[in-house]
PDB file of C-alpha atoms in Angstrom:
ATOM      1  CA  MET C   1      23.972  60.134  24.157  1.00 34.00           C
ATOM      2  CA  GLU C   2      21.529  57.753  22.572  1.00 43.00           C
ATOM      3  CA  ASN C   3      20.149  56.343  25.803  1.00 44.00           C
ATOM      4  CA  ASN C   4      18.934  58.681  28.550  1.00 45.00           C
ATOM      5  CA  LYS C   5      18.614  55.864  31.060  1.00 47.00           C
ATOM      6  CA  LYS C   6      20.970  56.311  34.004  1.00 52.00           C
ATOM      7  CA  THR C   7      23.851  53.871  33.721  1.00 55.00           C
ATOM      8  CA  LYS C   8      25.400  52.016  36.617  1.00 62.00           C
ATOM      9  CA  PRO C   9      29.144  52.436  37.152  1.00 68.00           C
ATOM     10  CA  TYR C  10      31.285  49.448  36.192  1.00 75.00           C
ATOM     11  CA  ALA C  11      32.418  49.277  39.840  1.00 70.00           C
ATOM     12  CA  SER C  12      28.901  48.142  40.778  1.00 71.00           C
ATOM     13  CA  LEU C  13      29.074  45.134  38.447  1.00 69.00           C
ATOM     14  CA  PRO C  14      30.168  41.673  39.587  1.00 76.00           C
ATOM     15  CA  PHE C  15      33.966  41.505  39.549  1.00 73.00           C
ATOM     16  CA  GLU C  16      34.116  39.142  36.571  1.00 72.00           C
ATOM     17  CA  GLU C  17      31.890  41.434  34.469  1.00 78.00           C
ATOM     18  CA  ARG C  18      34.062  44.538  34.782  1.00 86.00           C
ATOM     19  CA  PRO C  19      35.845  45.456  31.535  1.00 88.00           C
ATOM     20  CA  ARG C  20      39.428  44.915  32.707  1.00 90.00           C
ATOM     21  CA  GLU C  21      38.611  41.616  34.374  1.00 91.00           C
ATOM     22  CA  LYS C  22      36.662  40.463  31.298  1.00 89.00           C
ATOM     23  CA  LEU C  23      39.624  41.339  29.116  1.00 92.00           C
ATOM     24  CA  LEU C  24      42.015  39.322  31.286  1.00 91.00           C
ATOM     25  CA  ALA C  25      39.690  36.346  31.499  1.00 91.00           C
ATOM     26  CA  ARG C  26      38.138  36.213  28.024  1.00 91.00           C
ATOM     27  CA  GLY C  27      40.250  38.348  25.700  1.00 91.00           C
ATOM     28  CA  ALA C  28      39.644  41.661  23.967  1.00 90.00           C
ATOM     29  CA  THR C  29      37.082  40.276  21.514  1.00 87.00           C
ATOM     30  CA  SER C  30      34.654  39.614  24.381  1.00 89.00           C
ATOM     31  CA  LEU C  31      34.337  43.325  25.159  1.00 90.00           C
ATOM     32  CA  SER C  32      31.973  45.831  23.592  1.00 90.00           C
ATOM     33  CA  ASP C  33      33.338  49.016  22.021  1.00 92.00           C
ATOM     34  CA  CYS C  34      32.160  50.952  25.070  1.00 91.00           C
ATOM     35  CA  GLU C  35      34.002  48.613  27.440  1.00 92.00           C
ATOM     36  CA  LEU C  36      37.216  48.882  25.428  1.00 93.00           C
ATOM     37  CA  LEU C  37      37.054  52.665  25.622  1.00 94.00           C
ATOM     38  CA  ALA C  38      36.341  52.503  29.360  1.00 92.00           C
ATOM     39  CA  ILE C  39      39.608  50.629  29.877  1.00 92.00           C
ATOM     40  CA  LEU C  40      41.441  53.263  27.859  1.00 92.00           C
ATOM     41  CA  LEU C  41      39.857  56.192  29.739  1.00 92.00           C
ATOM     42  CA  ASN C  42      40.332  54.410  33.070  1.00 89.00           C
ATOM     43  CA  THR C  43      38.365  56.919  35.190  1.00 87.00           C
ATOM     44  CA  GLY C  44      35.334  59.154  34.889  1.00 86.00           C
ATOM     45  CA  ILE C  45      34.849  62.678  36.169  1.00 83.00           C
ATOM     46  CA  HIS C  46      32.743  64.250  38.902  1.00 82.00           C
ATOM     47  CA  GLY C  47      29.108  63.583  38.032  1.00 83.00           C
ATOM     48  CA  LYS C  48      29.870  61.171  35.188  1.00 85.00           C
ATOM     49  CA  ASN C  49      31.289  57.688  35.666  1.00 88.00           C
ATOM     50  CA  VAL C  50      33.668  56.076  33.204  1.00 90.00           C
ATOM     51  CA  LYS C  51      30.876  54.039  31.606  1.00 90.00           C
ATOM     52  CA  GLU C  52      28.920  57.192  30.769  1.00 90.00           C
ATOM     53  CA  LEU C  53      32.061  58.983  29.623  1.00 92.00           C
ATOM     54  CA  SER C  54      33.048  56.127  27.308  1.00 93.00           C
ATOM     55  CA  GLY C  55      29.465  56.067  25.973  1.00 92.00           C
ATOM     56  CA  ASP C  56      29.718  59.753  25.094  1.00 93.00           C
ATOM     57  CA  LEU C  57      33.055  59.163  23.363  1.00 94.00           C
ATOM     58  CA  LEU C  58      31.696  56.192  21.438  1.00 93.00           C
ATOM     59  CA  ALA C  59      28.714  58.211  20.177  1.00 91.00           C
ATOM     60  CA  PHE C  60      31.109  60.965  19.105  1.00 93.00           C
ATOM     61  CA  LEU C  61      33.392  58.537  17.226  1.00 92.00           C
ATOM     62  CA  ASP C  62      30.412  56.890  15.514  1.00 89.00           C
ATOM     63  CA  LYS C  63      29.463  60.263  14.020  1.00 87.00           C
ATOM     64  CA  ASN C  64      32.958  60.944  12.629  1.00 85.00           C
ATOM     65  CA  LYS C  65      33.961  59.245   9.391  1.00 78.00           C
ATOM     66  CA  GLU C  66      37.634  60.133   9.851  1.00 82.00           C
ATOM     67  CA  ILE C  67      39.916  60.050  12.894  1.00 86.00           C
ATOM     68  CA  PRO C  68      39.168  63.239  14.868  1.00 91.00           C
ATOM     69  CA  SER C  69      41.918  65.576  16.046  1.00 92.00           C
ATOM     70  CA  VAL C  70      43.043  65.875  19.652  1.00 93.00           C
ATOM     71  CA  ARG C  71      41.335  69.257  19.810  1.00 92.00           C
ATOM     72  CA  GLU C  72      38.016  67.823  18.599  1.00 93.00           C
ATOM     73  CA  ILE C  73      38.190  64.970  21.099  1.00 93.00           C
ATOM     74  CA  SER C  74      39.099  67.291  23.976  1.00 91.00           C
ATOM     75  CA  LEU C  75      35.933  69.333  23.368  1.00 91.00           C
ATOM     76  CA  LEU C  76      33.893  66.460  24.813  1.00 91.00           C
ATOM     77  CA  GLN C  77      32.948  67.111  28.422  1.00 89.00           C
ATOM     78  CA  GLY C  78      35.247  65.137  30.703  1.00 87.00           C
ATOM     79  CA  LEU C  79      37.956  64.539  28.120  1.00 90.00           C
ATOM     80  CA  GLY C  80      40.803  66.883  28.920  1.00 88.00           C
ATOM     81  CA  PRO C  81      44.110  67.032  27.033  1.00 91.00           C
ATOM     82  CA  SER C  82      45.530  63.910  28.709  1.00 91.00           C
ATOM     83  CA  LYS C  83      42.603  61.610  27.905  1.00 92.00           C
ATOM     84  CA  ALA C  84      42.152  63.187  24.455  1.00 93.00           C
ATOM     85  CA  CYS C  85      45.814  62.521  23.625  1.00 94.00           C
ATOM     86  CA  ALA C  86      45.477  58.890  24.742  1.00 93.00           C
ATOM     87  CA  VAL C  87      42.403  58.380  22.555  1.00 94.00           C
ATOM     88  CA  ALA C  88      43.999  60.068  19.521  1.00 93.00           C
ATOM     89  CA  ALA C  89      47.182  58.026  19.941  1.00 94.00           C
ATOM     90  CA  MET C  90      45.176  54.794  20.173  1.00 92.00           C
ATOM     91  CA  LEU C  91      43.200  55.595  17.018  1.00 91.00           C
ATOM     92  CA  GLU C  92      46.275  56.561  15.011  1.00 89.00           C
ATOM     93  CA  PHE C  93      48.294  53.545  16.144  1.00 88.00           C
ATOM     94  CA  GLY C  94      45.425  51.254  15.162  1.00 85.00           C
ATOM     95  CA  ARG C  95      45.247  52.892  11.738  1.00 80.00           C
ATOM     96  CA  ARG C  96      49.003  52.562  11.158  1.00 78.00           C
ATOM     97  CA  ARG C  97      49.376  49.061  12.500  1.00 71.00           C
ATOM     98  CA  TYR C  98      46.237  47.335  11.280  1.00 74.00           C
ATOM     99  CA  GLY C  99      44.467  49.682   8.884  1.00 68.00           C
ATOM    100  CA  SER C 100      46.478  48.457   5.894  1.00 56.00           C
ATOM    101  CA  PHE C 101      45.632  44.802   6.453  1.00 60.00           C
ATOM    102  CA  SER C 102      42.799  44.312   3.990  1.00 67.00           C
ATOM    103  CA  ALA C 103      40.106  41.828   4.870  1.00 86.00           C
ATOM    104  CA  ARG C 104      38.473  40.158   1.885  1.00 91.00           C
ATOM    105  CA  ILE C 105      34.731  39.775   1.461  1.00 95.00           C
ATOM    106  CA  LYS C 106      33.875  36.324   0.133  1.00 93.00           C
ATOM    107  CA  LYS C 107      30.554  35.707   1.870  1.00 93.00           C
ATOM    108  CA  PRO C 108      28.067  37.538   4.104  1.00 94.00           C
ATOM    109  CA  CYS C 109      29.675  36.347   7.329  1.00 94.00           C
ATOM    110  CA  ASP C 110      32.841  38.242   6.317  1.00 94.00           C
ATOM    111  CA  ILE C 111      30.813  41.471   6.332  1.00 95.00           C
ATOM    112  CA  PHE C 112      29.263  40.536   9.666  1.00 95.00           C
ATOM    113  CA  THR C 113      32.711  40.046  11.211  1.00 91.00           C
ATOM    114  CA  LEU C 114      33.656  43.631  10.342  1.00 92.00           C
ATOM    115  CA  VAL C 115      30.457  45.325  11.528  1.00 93.00           C
ATOM    116  CA  ARG C 116      29.088  43.182  14.360  1.00 91.00           C
ATOM    117  CA  HIS C 117      30.605  45.436  17.050  1.00 90.00           C
ATOM    118  CA  TYR C 118      27.993  48.041  16.039  1.00 92.00           C
ATOM    119  CA  ALA C 119      25.159  45.666  16.952  1.00 91.00           C
ATOM    120  CA  ASP C 120      24.872  46.895  20.546  1.00 88.00           C
ATOM    121  CA  ARG C 121      23.986  50.450  19.474  1.00 89.00           C
ATOM    122  CA  LYS C 122      20.516  51.645  20.495  1.00 87.00           C
ATOM    123  CA  GLN C 123      19.898  53.280  17.112  1.00 89.00           C
ATOM    124  CA  GLU C 124      20.333  51.888  13.634  1.00 92.00           C
ATOM    125  CA  ARG C 125      23.675  52.460  11.909  1.00 92.00           C
ATOM    126  CA  PHE C 126      23.830  52.290   8.121  1.00 95.00           C
ATOM    127  CA  ILE C 127      27.359  51.226   7.202  1.00 95.00           C
ATOM    128  CA  SER C 128      29.187  51.119   3.876  1.00 96.00           C
ATOM    129  CA  LEU C 129      32.218  49.002   2.993  1.00 95.00           C
ATOM    130  CA  SER C 130      34.337  50.126   0.033  1.00 95.00           C
ATOM    131  CA  LEU C 131      36.039  47.253  -1.803  1.00 95.00           C
ATOM    132  CA  ASN C 132      38.642  46.958  -4.543  1.00 94.00           C
ATOM    133  CA  GLY C 133      38.313  44.656  -7.536  1.00 93.00           C
ATOM    134  CA  ALA C 134      39.417  41.644  -5.472  1.00 93.00           C
ATOM    135  CA  HIS C 135      36.776  42.508  -2.858  1.00 95.00           C
ATOM    136  CA  GLU C 136      39.431  43.526  -0.340  1.00 93.00           C
ATOM    137  CA  VAL C 137      38.174  46.119   2.122  1.00 93.00           C
ATOM    138  CA  LEU C 138      39.409  49.658   1.537  1.00 92.00           C
ATOM    139  CA  ALA C 139      37.293  51.366   4.195  1.00 91.00           C
ATOM    140  CA  VAL C 140      34.376  50.804   6.574  1.00 92.00           C
ATOM    141  CA  ARG C 141      32.264  53.839   7.461  1.00 92.00           C
ATOM    142  CA  ILE C 142      29.037  54.744   9.212  1.00 92.00           C
ATOM    143  CA  VAL C 143      26.990  56.573   6.590  1.00 94.00           C
ATOM    144  CA  THR C 144      24.163  57.694   8.836  1.00 92.00           C
ATOM    145  CA  ILE C 145      22.676  57.133  12.282  1.00 90.00           C
ATOM    146  CA  GLY C 146      18.938  56.603  12.373  1.00 82.00           C
ATOM    147  CA  LEU C 147      16.160  56.080  14.869  1.00 71.00           C
ATOM    148  CA  VAL C 148      15.558  53.169  17.205  1.00 61.00           C
ATOM    149  CA  ASP C 149      13.667  51.216  14.556  1.00 62.00           C
ATOM    150  CA  LYS C 150      14.740  52.726  11.240  1.00 68.00           C
ATOM    151  CA  THR C 151      17.482  54.591   9.461  1.00 68.00           C
ATOM    152  CA  ILE C 152      17.000  57.101   6.683  1.00 77.00           C
ATOM    153  CA  VAL C 153      19.699  57.133   4.021  1.00 88.00           C
ATOM    154  CA  HIS C 154      20.007  58.518   0.506  1.00 90.00           C
ATOM    155  CA  PRO C 155      22.106  56.805  -2.199  1.00 93.00           C
ATOM    156  CA  ARG C 156      24.248  59.926  -2.658  1.00 93.00           C
ATOM    157  CA  GLU C 157      25.365  59.663   0.970  1.00 93.00           C
ATOM    158  CA  VAL C 158      26.372  56.042   0.418  1.00 95.00           C
ATOM    159  CA  PHE C 159      28.227  56.564  -2.837  1.00 96.00           C
ATOM    160  CA  ALA C 160      30.061  59.781  -1.888  1.00 95.00           C
ATOM    161  CA  ASP C 161      32.774  57.986   0.080  1.00 93.00           C
ATOM    162  CA  ILE C 162      32.795  54.859  -2.088  1.00 96.00           C
ATOM    163  CA  ILE C 163      33.600  56.925  -5.173  1.00 96.00           C
ATOM    164  CA  GLN C 164      36.209  58.922  -3.274  1.00 94.00           C
ATOM    165  CA  ASP C 165      37.867  55.622  -2.293  1.00 93.00           C
ATOM    166  CA  ARG C 166      38.138  54.692  -5.986  1.00 95.00           C
ATOM    167  CA  ALA C 167      36.324  51.489  -5.106  1.00 96.00           C
ATOM    168  CA  ALA C 168      35.308  48.884  -7.669  1.00 96.00           C
ATOM    169  CA  ALA C 169      32.701  47.245  -5.464  1.00 97.00           C
ATOM    170  CA  PHE C 170      30.875  47.834  -2.206  1.00 97.00           C
ATOM    171  CA  CYS C 171      28.528  46.328   0.324  1.00 97.00           C
ATOM    172  CA  VAL C 172      26.318  47.842   2.982  1.00 97.00           C
ATOM    173  CA  ALA C 173      24.970  46.747   6.331  1.00 96.00           C
ATOM    174  CA  HIS C 174      22.756  48.015   9.085  1.00 95.00           C
ATOM    175  CA  ASN C 175      21.892  46.810  12.553  1.00 94.00           C
ATOM    176  CA  HIS C 176      18.435  46.099  13.918  1.00 92.00           C
ATOM    177  CA  PRO C 177      18.487  47.060  17.621  1.00 90.00           C
ATOM    178  CA  SER C 178      15.373  44.918  18.150  1.00 87.00           C
ATOM    179  CA  GLY C 179      17.392  41.832  17.228  1.00 86.00           C
ATOM    180  CA  GLN C 180      14.797  40.795  14.641  1.00 87.00           C
ATOM    181  CA  LEU C 181      16.351  39.870  11.312  1.00 90.00           C
ATOM    182  CA  TYR C 182      13.972  40.676   8.504  1.00 86.00           C
ATOM    183  CA  SER C 183      13.905  43.291   5.768  1.00 89.00           C
ATOM    184  CA  SER C 184      11.374  46.094   6.048  1.00 88.00           C
ATOM    185  CA  PRO C 185       9.820  47.768   2.990  1.00 89.00           C
ATOM    186  CA  GLU C 186      12.201  50.692   3.609  1.00 90.00           C
ATOM    187  CA  ASP C 187      15.193  48.316   3.661  1.00 91.00           C
ATOM    188  CA  GLU C 188      14.112  46.796   0.356  1.00 91.00           C
ATOM    189  CA  GLU C 189      13.516  50.216  -1.192  1.00 91.00           C
ATOM    190  CA  ILE C 190      17.000  51.566  -0.383  1.00 93.00           C
ATOM    191  CA  THR C 191      18.570  48.287  -1.527  1.00 94.00           C
ATOM    192  CA  PHE C 192      16.757  48.532  -4.858  1.00 93.00           C
ATOM    193  CA  ARG C 193      17.846  52.165  -5.293  1.00 93.00           C
ATOM    194  CA  LEU C 194      21.469  51.363  -4.445  1.00 95.00           C
ATOM    195  CA  HIS C 195      21.439  48.428  -6.860  1.00 95.00           C
ATOM    196  CA  SER C 196      20.044  50.571  -9.677  1.00 93.00           C
ATOM    197  CA  ALA C 197      22.519  53.396  -9.041  1.00 95.00           C
ATOM    198  CA  SER C 198      25.474  51.009  -8.778  1.00 95.00           C
ATOM    199  CA  ARG C 199      24.851  49.775 -12.326  1.00 94.00           C
ATOM    200  CA  ILE C 200      25.001  53.324 -13.661  1.00 95.00           C
ATOM    201  CA  LEU C 201      28.214  53.994 -11.735  1.00 96.00           C
ATOM    202  CA  GLY C 202      29.813  50.713 -12.796  1.00 96.00           C
ATOM    203  CA  LEU C 203      30.159  49.440  -9.225  1.00 96.00           C
ATOM    204  CA  HIS C 204      29.534  45.868  -8.115  1.00 96.00           C
ATOM    205  CA  PHE C 205      26.976  45.751  -5.300  1.00 97.00           C
ATOM    206  CA  VAL C 206      28.166  42.710  -3.360  1.00 96.00           C
ATOM    207  CA  ASP C 207      25.550  42.489  -0.605  1.00 96.00           C
ATOM    208  CA  HIS C 208      23.411  44.201   1.992  1.00 97.00           C
ATOM    209  CA  ILE C 209      23.169  42.506   5.368  1.00 97.00           C
ATOM    210  CA  ILE C 210      20.944  43.193   8.351  1.00 96.00           C
ATOM    211  CA  PHE C 211      22.579  42.147  11.591  1.00 96.00           C
ATOM    212  CA  SER C 212      22.114  41.760  15.322  1.00 93.00           C
ATOM    213  CA  GLU C 213      24.705  40.877  17.956  1.00 88.00           C
ATOM    214  CA  ASN C 214      24.701  37.182  17.105  1.00 89.00           C
ATOM    215  CA  ASN C 215      23.383  36.757  13.584  1.00 94.00           C
ATOM    216  CA  TRP C 216      22.786  38.326  10.191  1.00 95.00           C
ATOM    217  CA  TRP C 217      20.439  38.211   7.196  1.00 96.00           C
ATOM    218  CA  SER C 218      21.728  38.644   3.647  1.00 96.00           C
ATOM    219  CA  PHE C 219      19.869  40.174   0.698  1.00 95.00           C
ATOM    220  CA  ARG C 220      22.209  38.302  -1.636  1.00 93.00           C
ATOM    221  CA  GLU C 221      21.703  34.889  -0.048  1.00 92.00           C
ATOM    222  CA  ASN C 222      17.953  35.393   0.010  1.00 92.00           C
ATOM    223  CA  GLY C 223      17.811  36.045  -3.725  1.00 89.00           C
ATOM    224  CA  LYS C 224      17.258  39.801  -3.502  1.00 84.00           C
ATOM    225  CA  LEU C 225      20.353  40.767  -5.534  1.00 80.00           C
ATOM    226  CA  GLY C 226      20.726  37.922  -7.982  1.00 57.00           C
ATOM    227  CA  GLU C 227      23.760  35.675  -8.120  1.00 44.00           C
ATOM    228  CA  LEU C 228      27.335  36.786  -7.456  1.00 38.00           C
TER     229      LEU C 228
END
């Protein structure tokens, strides 16, 4: 897990802050990814409450670009065949039912909508979005997981999946766990390298956004990538 700090069980939270009660009162969009998984898993195991178990599962899913098999999921401590089957079924149903509905990227906030649920992670996630010629989203993937205050990524890691998707355009995003929205020299360097490589590959680099839980900062809107 990313955070070694001992977590409190959801049962110790005020009633209205527990995942199931939040879902009933405020809707699914009010819950974090970890809380959604906690509802699915329902219970923890001896020595590990459901919040910790869902955190382990979330970290595992973040590191997998494709939907993992039941066997792979069941290898996680505390996820036996029953829970692993429930998770696999949920992931596959979501892919079948909603995966084909292509969102379209028209402005930076459209990117933010698709990636903002990663903002609560304690380490930086560098995320790529493959787009077709109409800027409809083909895929959203975590390219790499970095440190608390930086992520290290190479252009070949970014373009590997984008090319495989037969994309015509792409955008990238990464979260700042600190909540501060500004570009570091490292952020500007990787953006420059991606922009240069995209021209050689004939891909349109739509934007790179830095985001927190409630806001985002766009390289495109701040004149770092020229005009669309």
